[in-house]
Short mmCIF file of C-alpha atoms and ligand atoms in Angstrom, two decimals:
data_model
loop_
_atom_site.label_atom_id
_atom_site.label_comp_id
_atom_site.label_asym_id
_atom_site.label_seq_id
_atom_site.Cartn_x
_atom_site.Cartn_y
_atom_site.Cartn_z
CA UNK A 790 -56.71 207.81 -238.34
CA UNK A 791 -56.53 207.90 -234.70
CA UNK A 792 -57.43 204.79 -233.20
CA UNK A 793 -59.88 205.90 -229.93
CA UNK A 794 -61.89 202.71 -230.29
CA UNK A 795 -65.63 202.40 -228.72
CA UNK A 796 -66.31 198.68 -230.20
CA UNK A 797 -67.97 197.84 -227.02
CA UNK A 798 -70.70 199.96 -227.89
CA UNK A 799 -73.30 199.00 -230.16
CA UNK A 800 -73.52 199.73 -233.78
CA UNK A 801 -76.02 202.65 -233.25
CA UNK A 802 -74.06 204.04 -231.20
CA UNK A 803 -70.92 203.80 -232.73
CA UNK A 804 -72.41 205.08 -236.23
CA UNK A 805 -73.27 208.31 -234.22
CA UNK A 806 -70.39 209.17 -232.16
CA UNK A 807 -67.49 206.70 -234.32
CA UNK A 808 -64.98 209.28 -235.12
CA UNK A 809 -67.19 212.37 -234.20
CA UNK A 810 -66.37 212.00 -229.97
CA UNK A 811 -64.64 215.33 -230.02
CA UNK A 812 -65.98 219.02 -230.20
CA UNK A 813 -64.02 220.60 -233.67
CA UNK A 814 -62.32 223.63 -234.75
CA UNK A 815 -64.02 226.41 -232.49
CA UNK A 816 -66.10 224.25 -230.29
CA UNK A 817 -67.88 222.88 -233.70
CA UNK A 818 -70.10 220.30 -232.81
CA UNK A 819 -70.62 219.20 -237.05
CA UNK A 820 -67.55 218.09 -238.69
CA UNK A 821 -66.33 221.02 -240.77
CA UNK A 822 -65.59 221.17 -244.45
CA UNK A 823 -61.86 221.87 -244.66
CA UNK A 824 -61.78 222.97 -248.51
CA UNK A 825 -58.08 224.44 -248.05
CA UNK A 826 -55.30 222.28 -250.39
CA UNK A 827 -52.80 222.78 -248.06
CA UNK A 828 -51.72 223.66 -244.02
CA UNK A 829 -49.47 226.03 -242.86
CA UNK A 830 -47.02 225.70 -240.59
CA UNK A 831 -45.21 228.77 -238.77
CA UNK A 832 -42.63 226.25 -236.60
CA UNK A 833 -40.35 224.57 -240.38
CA UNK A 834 -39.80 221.95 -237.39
CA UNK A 835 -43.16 221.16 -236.59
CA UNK A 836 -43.66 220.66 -240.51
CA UNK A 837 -40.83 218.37 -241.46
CA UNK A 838 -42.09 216.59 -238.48
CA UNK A 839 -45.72 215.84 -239.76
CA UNK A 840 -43.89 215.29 -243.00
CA UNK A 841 -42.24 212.64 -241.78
CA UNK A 842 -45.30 211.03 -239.60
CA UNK A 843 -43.90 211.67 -236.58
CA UNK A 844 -46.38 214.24 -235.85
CA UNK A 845 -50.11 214.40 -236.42
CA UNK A 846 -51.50 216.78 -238.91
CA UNK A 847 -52.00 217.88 -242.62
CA UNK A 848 -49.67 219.40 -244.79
CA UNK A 849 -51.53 219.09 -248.81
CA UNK A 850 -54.87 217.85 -249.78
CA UNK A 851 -54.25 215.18 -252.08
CA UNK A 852 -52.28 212.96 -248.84
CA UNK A 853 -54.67 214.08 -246.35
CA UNK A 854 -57.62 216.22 -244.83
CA UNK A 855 -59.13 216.41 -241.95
CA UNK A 856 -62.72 215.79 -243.28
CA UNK A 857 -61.71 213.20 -245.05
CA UNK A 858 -60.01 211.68 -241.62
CA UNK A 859 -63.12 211.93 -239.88
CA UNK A 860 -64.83 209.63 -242.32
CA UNK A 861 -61.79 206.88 -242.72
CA UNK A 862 -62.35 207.18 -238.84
CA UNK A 863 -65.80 206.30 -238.69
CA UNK A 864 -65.41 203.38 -241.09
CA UNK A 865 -62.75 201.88 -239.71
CA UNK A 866 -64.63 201.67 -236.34
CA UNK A 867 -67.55 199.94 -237.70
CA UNK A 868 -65.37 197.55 -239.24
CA UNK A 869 -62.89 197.19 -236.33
CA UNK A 870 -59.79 197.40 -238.18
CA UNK A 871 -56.39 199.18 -236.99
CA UNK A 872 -56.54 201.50 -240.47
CA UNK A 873 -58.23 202.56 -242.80
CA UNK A 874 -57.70 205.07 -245.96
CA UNK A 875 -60.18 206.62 -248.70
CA UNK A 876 -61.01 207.26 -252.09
CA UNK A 877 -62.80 209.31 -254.93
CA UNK A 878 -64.94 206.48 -255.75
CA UNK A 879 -65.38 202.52 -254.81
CA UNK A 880 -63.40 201.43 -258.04
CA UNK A 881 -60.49 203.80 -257.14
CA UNK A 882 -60.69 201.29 -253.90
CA UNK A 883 -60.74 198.43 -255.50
CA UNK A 884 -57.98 199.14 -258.27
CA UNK A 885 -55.69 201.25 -255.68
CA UNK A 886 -55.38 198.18 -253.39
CA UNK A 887 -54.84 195.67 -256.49
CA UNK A 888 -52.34 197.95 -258.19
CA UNK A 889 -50.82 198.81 -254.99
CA UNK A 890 -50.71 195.20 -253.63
CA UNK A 891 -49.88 193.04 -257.31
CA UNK A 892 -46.36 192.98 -259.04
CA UNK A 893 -45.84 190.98 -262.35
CA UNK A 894 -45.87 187.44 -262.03
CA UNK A 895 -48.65 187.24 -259.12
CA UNK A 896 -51.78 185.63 -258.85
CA UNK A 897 -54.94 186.19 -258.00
CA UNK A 898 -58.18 184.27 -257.27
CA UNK A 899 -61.66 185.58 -257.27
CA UNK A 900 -65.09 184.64 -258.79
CA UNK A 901 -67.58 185.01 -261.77
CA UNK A 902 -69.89 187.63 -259.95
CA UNK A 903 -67.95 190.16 -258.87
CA UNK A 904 -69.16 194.07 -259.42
CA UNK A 905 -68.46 194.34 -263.05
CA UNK A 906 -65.61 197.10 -262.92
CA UNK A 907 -63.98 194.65 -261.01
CA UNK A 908 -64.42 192.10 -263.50
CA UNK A 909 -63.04 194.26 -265.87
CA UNK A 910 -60.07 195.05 -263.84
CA UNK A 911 -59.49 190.92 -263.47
CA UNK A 912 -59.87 190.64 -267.56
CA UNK A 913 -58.63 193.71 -269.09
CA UNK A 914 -56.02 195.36 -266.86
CA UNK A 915 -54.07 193.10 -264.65
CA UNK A 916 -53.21 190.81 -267.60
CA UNK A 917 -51.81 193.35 -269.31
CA UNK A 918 -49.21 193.60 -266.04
CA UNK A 919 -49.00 190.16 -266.18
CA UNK A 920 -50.61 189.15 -263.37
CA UNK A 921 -52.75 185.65 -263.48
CA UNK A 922 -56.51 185.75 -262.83
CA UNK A 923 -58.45 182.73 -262.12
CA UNK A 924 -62.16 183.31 -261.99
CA UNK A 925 -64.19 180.49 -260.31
CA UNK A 926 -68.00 179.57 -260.40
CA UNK A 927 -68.77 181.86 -257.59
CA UNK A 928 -70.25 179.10 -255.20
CA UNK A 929 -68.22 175.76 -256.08
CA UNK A 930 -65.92 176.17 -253.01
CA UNK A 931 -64.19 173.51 -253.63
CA UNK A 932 -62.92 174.80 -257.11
CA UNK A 933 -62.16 177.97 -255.05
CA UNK A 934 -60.41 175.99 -252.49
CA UNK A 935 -58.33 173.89 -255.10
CA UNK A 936 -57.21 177.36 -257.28
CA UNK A 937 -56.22 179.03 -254.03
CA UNK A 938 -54.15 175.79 -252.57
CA UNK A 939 -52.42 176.07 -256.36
CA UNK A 940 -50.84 179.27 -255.19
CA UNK A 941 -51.74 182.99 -255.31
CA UNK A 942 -51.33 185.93 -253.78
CA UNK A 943 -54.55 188.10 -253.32
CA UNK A 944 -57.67 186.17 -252.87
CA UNK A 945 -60.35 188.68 -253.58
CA UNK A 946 -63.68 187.68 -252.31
CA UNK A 947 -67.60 190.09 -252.55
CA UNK A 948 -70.60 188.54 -250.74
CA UNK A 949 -73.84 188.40 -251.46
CA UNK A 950 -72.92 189.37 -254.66
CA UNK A 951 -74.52 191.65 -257.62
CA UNK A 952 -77.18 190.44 -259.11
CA UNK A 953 -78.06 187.13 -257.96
CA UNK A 954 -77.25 187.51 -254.24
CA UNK A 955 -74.70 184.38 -254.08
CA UNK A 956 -73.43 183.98 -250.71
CA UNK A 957 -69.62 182.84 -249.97
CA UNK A 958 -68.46 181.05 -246.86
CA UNK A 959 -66.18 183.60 -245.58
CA UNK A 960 -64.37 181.92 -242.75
CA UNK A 961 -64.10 178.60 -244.91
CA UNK A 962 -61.79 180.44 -248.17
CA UNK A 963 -60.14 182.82 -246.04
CA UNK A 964 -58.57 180.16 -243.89
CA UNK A 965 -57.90 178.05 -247.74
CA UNK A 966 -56.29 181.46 -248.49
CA UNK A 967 -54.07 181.66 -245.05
CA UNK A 968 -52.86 178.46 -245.82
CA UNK A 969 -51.63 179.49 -248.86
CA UNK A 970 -50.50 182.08 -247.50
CA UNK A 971 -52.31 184.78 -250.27
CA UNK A 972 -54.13 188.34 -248.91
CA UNK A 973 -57.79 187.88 -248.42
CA UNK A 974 -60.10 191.52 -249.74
CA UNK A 975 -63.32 191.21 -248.75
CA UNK A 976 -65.67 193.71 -251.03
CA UNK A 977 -68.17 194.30 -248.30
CA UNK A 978 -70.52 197.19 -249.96
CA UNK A 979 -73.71 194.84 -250.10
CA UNK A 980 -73.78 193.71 -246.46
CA UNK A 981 -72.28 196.97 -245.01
CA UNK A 982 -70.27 196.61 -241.17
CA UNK A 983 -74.07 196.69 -239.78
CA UNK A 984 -74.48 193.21 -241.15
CA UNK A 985 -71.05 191.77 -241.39
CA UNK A 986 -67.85 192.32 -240.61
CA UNK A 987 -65.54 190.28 -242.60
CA UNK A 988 -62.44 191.32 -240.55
CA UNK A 989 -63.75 189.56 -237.49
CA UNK A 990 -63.99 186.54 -240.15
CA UNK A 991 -60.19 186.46 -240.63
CA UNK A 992 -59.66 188.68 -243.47
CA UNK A 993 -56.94 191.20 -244.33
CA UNK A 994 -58.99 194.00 -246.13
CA UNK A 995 -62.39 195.25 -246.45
CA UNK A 996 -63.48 197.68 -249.00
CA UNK A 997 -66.56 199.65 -249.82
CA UNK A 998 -67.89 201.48 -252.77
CA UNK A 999 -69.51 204.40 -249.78
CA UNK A 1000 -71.38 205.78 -252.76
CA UNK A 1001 -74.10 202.96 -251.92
CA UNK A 1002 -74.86 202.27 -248.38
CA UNK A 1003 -72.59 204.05 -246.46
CA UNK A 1004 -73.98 207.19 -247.61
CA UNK A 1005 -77.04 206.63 -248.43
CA UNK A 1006 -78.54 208.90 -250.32
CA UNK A 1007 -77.08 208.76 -253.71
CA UNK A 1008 -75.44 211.84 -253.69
CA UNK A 1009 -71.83 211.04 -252.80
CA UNK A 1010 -69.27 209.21 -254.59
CA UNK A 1011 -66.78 207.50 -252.34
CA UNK A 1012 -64.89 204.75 -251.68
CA UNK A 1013 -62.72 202.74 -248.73
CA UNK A 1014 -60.56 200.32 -247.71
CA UNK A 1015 -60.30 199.21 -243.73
CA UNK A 1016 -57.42 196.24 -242.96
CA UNK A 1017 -54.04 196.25 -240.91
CA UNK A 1018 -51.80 199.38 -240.49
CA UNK A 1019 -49.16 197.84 -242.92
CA UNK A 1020 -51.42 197.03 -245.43
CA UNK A 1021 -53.06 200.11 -245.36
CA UNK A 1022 -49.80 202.15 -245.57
CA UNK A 1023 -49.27 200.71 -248.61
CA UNK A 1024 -52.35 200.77 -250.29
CA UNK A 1025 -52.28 204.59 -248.52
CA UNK A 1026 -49.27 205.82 -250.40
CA UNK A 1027 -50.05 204.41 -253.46
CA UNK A 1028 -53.30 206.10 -253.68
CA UNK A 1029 -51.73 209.60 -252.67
CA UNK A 1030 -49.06 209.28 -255.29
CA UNK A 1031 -51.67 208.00 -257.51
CA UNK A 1032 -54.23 211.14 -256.88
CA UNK A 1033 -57.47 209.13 -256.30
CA UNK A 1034 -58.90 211.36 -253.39
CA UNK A 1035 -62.14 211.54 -251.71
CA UNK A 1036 -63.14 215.23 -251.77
CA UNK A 1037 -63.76 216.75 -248.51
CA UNK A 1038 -67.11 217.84 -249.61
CA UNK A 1039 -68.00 214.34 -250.49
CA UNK A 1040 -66.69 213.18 -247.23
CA UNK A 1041 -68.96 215.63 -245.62
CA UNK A 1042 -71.94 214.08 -247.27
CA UNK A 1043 -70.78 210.68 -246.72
CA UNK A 1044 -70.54 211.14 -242.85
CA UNK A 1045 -73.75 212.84 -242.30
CA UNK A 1046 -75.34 209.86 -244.70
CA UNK A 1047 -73.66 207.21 -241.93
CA UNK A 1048 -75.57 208.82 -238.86
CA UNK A 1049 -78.38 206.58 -240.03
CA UNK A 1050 -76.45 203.96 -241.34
CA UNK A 1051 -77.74 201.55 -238.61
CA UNK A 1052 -81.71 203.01 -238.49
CA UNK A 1053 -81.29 202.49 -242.19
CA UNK A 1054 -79.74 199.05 -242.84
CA UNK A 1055 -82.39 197.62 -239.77
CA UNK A 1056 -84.97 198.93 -241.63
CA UNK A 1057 -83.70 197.59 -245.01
CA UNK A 1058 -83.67 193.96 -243.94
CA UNK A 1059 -86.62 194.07 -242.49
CA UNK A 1060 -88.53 195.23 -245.50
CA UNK A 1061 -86.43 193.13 -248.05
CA UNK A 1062 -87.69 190.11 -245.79
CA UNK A 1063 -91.24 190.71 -246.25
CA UNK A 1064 -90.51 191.41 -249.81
CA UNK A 1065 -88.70 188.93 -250.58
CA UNK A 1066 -91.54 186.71 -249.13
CA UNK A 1067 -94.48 188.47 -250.87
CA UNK A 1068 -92.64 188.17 -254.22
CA UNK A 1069 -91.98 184.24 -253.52
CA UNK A 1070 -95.65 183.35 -253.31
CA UNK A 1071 -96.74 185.91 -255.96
CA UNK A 1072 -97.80 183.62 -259.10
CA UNK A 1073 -95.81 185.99 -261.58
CA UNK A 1074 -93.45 185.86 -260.28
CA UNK A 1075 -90.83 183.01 -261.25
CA UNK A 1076 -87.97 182.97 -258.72
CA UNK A 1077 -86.75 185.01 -255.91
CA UNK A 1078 -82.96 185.45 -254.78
CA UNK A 1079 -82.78 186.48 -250.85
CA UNK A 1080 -80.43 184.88 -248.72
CA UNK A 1081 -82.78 185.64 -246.14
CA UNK A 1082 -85.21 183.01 -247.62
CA UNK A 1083 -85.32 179.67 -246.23
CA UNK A 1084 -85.30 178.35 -249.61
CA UNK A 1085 -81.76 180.39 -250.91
CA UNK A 1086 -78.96 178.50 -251.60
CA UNK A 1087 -76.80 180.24 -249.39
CA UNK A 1088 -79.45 180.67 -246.34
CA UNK A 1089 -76.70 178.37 -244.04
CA UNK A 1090 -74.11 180.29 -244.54
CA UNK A 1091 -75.75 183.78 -244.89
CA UNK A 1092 -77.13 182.90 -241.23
CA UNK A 1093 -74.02 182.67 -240.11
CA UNK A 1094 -71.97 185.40 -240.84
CA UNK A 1095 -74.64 188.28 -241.29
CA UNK A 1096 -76.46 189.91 -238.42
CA UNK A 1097 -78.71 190.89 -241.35
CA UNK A 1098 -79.57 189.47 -244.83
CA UNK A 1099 -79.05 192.98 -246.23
CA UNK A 1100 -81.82 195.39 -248.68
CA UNK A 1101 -80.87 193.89 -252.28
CA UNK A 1102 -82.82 191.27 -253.61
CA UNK A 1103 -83.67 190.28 -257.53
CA UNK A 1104 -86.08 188.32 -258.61
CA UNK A 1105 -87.12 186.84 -262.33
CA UNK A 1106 -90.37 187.68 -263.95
CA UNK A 1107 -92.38 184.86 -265.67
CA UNK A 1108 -92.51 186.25 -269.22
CA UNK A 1109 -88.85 187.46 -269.37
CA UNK A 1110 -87.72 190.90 -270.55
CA UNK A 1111 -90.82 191.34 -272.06
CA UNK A 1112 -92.74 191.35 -269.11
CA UNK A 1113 -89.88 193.59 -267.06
CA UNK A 1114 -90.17 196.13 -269.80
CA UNK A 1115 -93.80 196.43 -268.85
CA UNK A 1116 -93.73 195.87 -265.20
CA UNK A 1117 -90.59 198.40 -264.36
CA UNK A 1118 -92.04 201.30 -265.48
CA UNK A 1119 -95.43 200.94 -264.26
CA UNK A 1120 -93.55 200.98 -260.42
CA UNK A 1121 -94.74 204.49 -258.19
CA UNK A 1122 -91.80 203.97 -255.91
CA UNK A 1123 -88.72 202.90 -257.50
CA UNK A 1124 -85.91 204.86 -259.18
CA UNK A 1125 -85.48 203.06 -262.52
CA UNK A 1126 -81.69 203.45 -262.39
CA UNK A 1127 -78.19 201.88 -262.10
CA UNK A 1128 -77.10 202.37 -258.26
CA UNK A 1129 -78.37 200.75 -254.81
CA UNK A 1130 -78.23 201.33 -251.12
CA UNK A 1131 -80.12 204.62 -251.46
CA UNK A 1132 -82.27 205.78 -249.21
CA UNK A 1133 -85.36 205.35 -252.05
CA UNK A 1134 -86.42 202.22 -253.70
CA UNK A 1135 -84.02 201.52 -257.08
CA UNK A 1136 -84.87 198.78 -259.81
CA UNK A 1137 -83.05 197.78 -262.90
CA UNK A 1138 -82.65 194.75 -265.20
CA UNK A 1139 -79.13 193.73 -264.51
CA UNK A 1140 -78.67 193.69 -268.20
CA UNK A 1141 -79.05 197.53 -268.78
CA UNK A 1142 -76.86 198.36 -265.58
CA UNK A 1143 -74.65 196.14 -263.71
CA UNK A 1144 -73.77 193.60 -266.74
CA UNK A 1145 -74.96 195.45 -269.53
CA UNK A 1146 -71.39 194.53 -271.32
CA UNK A 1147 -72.34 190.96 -271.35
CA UNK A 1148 -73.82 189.61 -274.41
CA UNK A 1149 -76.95 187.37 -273.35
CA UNK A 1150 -74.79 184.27 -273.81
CA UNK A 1151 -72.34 185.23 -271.25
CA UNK A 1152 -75.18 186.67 -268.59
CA UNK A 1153 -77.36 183.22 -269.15
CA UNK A 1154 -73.84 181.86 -268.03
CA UNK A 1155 -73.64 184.06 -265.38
CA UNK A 1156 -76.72 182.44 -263.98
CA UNK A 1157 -78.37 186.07 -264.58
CA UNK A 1158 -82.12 185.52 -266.04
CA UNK A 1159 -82.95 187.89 -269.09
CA UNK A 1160 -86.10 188.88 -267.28
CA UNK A 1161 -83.91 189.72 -263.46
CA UNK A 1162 -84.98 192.92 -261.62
CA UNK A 1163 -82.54 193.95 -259.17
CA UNK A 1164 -84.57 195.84 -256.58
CA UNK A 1165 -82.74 197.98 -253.70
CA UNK A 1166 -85.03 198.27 -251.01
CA UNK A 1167 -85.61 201.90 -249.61
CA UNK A 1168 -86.60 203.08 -246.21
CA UNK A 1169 -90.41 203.65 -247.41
CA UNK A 1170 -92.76 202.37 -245.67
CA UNK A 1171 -92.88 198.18 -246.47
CA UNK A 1172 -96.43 198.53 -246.93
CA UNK A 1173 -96.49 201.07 -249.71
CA UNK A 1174 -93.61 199.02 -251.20
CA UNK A 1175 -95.32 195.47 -251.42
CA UNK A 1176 -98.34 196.90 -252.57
CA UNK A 1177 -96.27 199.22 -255.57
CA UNK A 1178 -94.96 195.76 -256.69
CA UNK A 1179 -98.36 193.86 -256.07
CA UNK A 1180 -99.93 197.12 -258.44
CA UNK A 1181 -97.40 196.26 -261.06
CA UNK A 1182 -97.43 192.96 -261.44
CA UNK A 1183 -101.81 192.74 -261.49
CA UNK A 1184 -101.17 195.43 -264.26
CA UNK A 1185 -98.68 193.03 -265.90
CA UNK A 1186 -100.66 190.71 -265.98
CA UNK A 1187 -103.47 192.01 -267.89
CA UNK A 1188 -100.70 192.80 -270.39
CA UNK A 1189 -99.05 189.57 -270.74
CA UNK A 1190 -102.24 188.09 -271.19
CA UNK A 1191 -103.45 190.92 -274.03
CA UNK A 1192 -99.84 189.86 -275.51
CA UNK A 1193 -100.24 185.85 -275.37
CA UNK A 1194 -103.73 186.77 -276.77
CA UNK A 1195 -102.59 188.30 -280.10
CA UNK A 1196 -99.66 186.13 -280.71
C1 PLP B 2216 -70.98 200.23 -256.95
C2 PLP B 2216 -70.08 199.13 -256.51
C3 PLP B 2216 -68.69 199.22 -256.68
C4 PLP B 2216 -68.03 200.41 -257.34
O1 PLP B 2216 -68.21 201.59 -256.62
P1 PLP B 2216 -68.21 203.07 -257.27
O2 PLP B 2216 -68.35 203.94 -256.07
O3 PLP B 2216 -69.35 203.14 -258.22
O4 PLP B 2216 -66.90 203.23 -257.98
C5 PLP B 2216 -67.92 198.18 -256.21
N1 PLP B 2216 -68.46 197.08 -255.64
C6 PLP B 2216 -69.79 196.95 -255.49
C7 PLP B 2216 -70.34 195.71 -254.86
C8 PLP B 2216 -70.65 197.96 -255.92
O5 PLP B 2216 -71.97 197.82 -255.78
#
């Protein structure tokens, strides 16, 4: 975690060479995979001195590796923070720094939408520890502001959220949470660093789930958390006693994913834009959720504190599940499964993948819509895309029509 910082340059730039300035072991200009567990050390000096910190270098694979380094490097760069320390997956993120940060008796304030393992951490683990959790409609800040000026002491905060794209006023809760003087996390995996960097916003910690956007490609399981050096040495040596790693082979795959990061995202919001647009005027179409659309809720706020409305957007088919059941399938250029931020198109009804442990009640109070695709736009061409989902939906309805027909 050295802290050579380029964030003059811009964010091409800096997903290229962030971390990566330096020729490796032998001249090496790719980061090598460092599979060994553990490091040598001839000098027992030299060793109880990196043991202690007061030297740089690795001494066993589960605390560090210098893969792995290279990657918490990169990502702490883009997100301009002083530290920042990895895991095996997001959720090891995500419950690392709420283990690592709660004690009995604490508090913590969040919303309704968060990713659903998070959820389930909020509902079913940290009440067992007895920690309070106080889950507010995700876009009534006031209710947010009220809960956090109650007391707490984590304020844990995702925008735009999963599925419905809800956008939260950054800036305005994590100054309510300063003032009560709680820890603001910022789950940042949606927007990625290209499009917003809540740090600059004020707060403590940002995490990621780097199996979506950060590397792109679906191949990777990863996860990281970017903040101040003494939060991060504590969230740090909690996940190294704790044993939720990144692998240096993932880490690998993760940093070569990020080389595009920026090509990718620019592309992303572009095509999501024109998506999103095409789907709003399509007559099948019911309703659209894009914060990039005029006509979104959080358009205001989205505008400003995103560079970039991000590649997610969901929209609700006329005709419910019914009519998704038809209309997913019949898609060329979409992976019907549960994970986004790839580098192809992926669809899925929120209620067989992000919230499929909701009954219907509970996602209808979600604000989810039984017929909701959640489509992650790709890097194909926008073209091909637009008319894939203009091809489905014609299809559809033909269909709906042959269904309405024989009722
Ligand atoms: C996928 C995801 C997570 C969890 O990440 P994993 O890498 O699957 O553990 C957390 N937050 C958000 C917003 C996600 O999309």
């Amino acid at each position: 975690m050295t802290n050579s910082s380029n964030k003059n340059d811009s964010w091409g730039t800096r997903t290229i060479w962030g971390g990566e300035e330096e020729y490796f072991f032998q001249g090496a200009t790719q980061v090598p995979i460092v599979h060994s567990v553990s490091f040598g050390y001839e000098d027992i000096d030299s060793w109880h001195d990196v043991a202690l910190g007061k030297q740089k270098g690795h001494i066993y694979g589960r605390n560090s590796n210098p893969t792995v380094e290279v990657f918490e490097e990169k990502v702490r760069n883009l997100e301009g923070a002083e530290a920042a320390t990895s895991f095996s997956t997001g959720m090891a993120a995500i419950s690392n720094t709420l283990f690592s940060l709660l004690s009995p008796g604490d508090r913590v304030v969040s919303v309704k939408d968060t990713y659903g393992g998070t959820n389930k951490i909020f509902l079913e683990f940290l009440p067992r520890f007895q920690v309070d959790v106080t889950l507010c409609d995700t876009t009534d800040h006031e209710e947010l502001e009220k809960e956090i000026a109650r007391g707490c002491n984590v304020v844990y905060l995702e925008t735009p959220t999963n599925p419905t794209l809800k956008v939260l006023d950054l800036k305005r809760l994590i100054d309510a949470a300063h003032d009560a003087g709680a820890i603001v996390i910022v789950d940042n995996t949606f927007a990625t660093p290209i499009n917003q960097t809540p740090l600059t916003l004020g707060a403590d910690l940002v995490l990621h789930s780097a199996t979506k956007y950060l590397g792109g490609h679906a191949d990777a399981l990863g996860g990281i958390i970017c903040g101040t050096a003494k939060l991060i040495n504590i969230i740090d040596h909690f996940r190294e006693i704790n044993g939720s790693t990144l692998h240096p082979m993932a880490a690998y795959m993760l940093l070569r994913g990020m080389k595009t990061l920026y090509l990718r995202i620019k592309q992303q919001n572009e095509s999501a834009m024109k998506i999103a647009r095409f789907l709003e005027s399509h007559p099948l179409v019911e309703a659209v959720y894009y914060p990039g659309l005029e006509s979104n809720e959080g358009h205001d706020i989205a505008r400003k504190q995103m560079r970039g409305f991000g590649g997610i957007l969901s929209f609700s088919l006329k005709g419910g599940m019914d009519a998704v059941r038809m209309f997913l399938p019949r898609l060329k250029y979409a992976h019907l499964a549960a994970n986004l931020g790839a580098v192809e198109t992926v669809a899925a009804p929120p209620r067989t993948s992000s919230h499929v442990e909701c009954s219907e009640e509970e996602r209808a109070a979600m604000g989810i819509p039984e017929g909701l695709v959640r489509y992650s736009v790709g890097i194909e061409d926008t073209d091909d895309l637009i008319q894939d989902l203009e091809g489905a939906l014609v299809d559809l309805n033909i269909k709906t029509d042959h269904a309405s027909d024989s009722v």
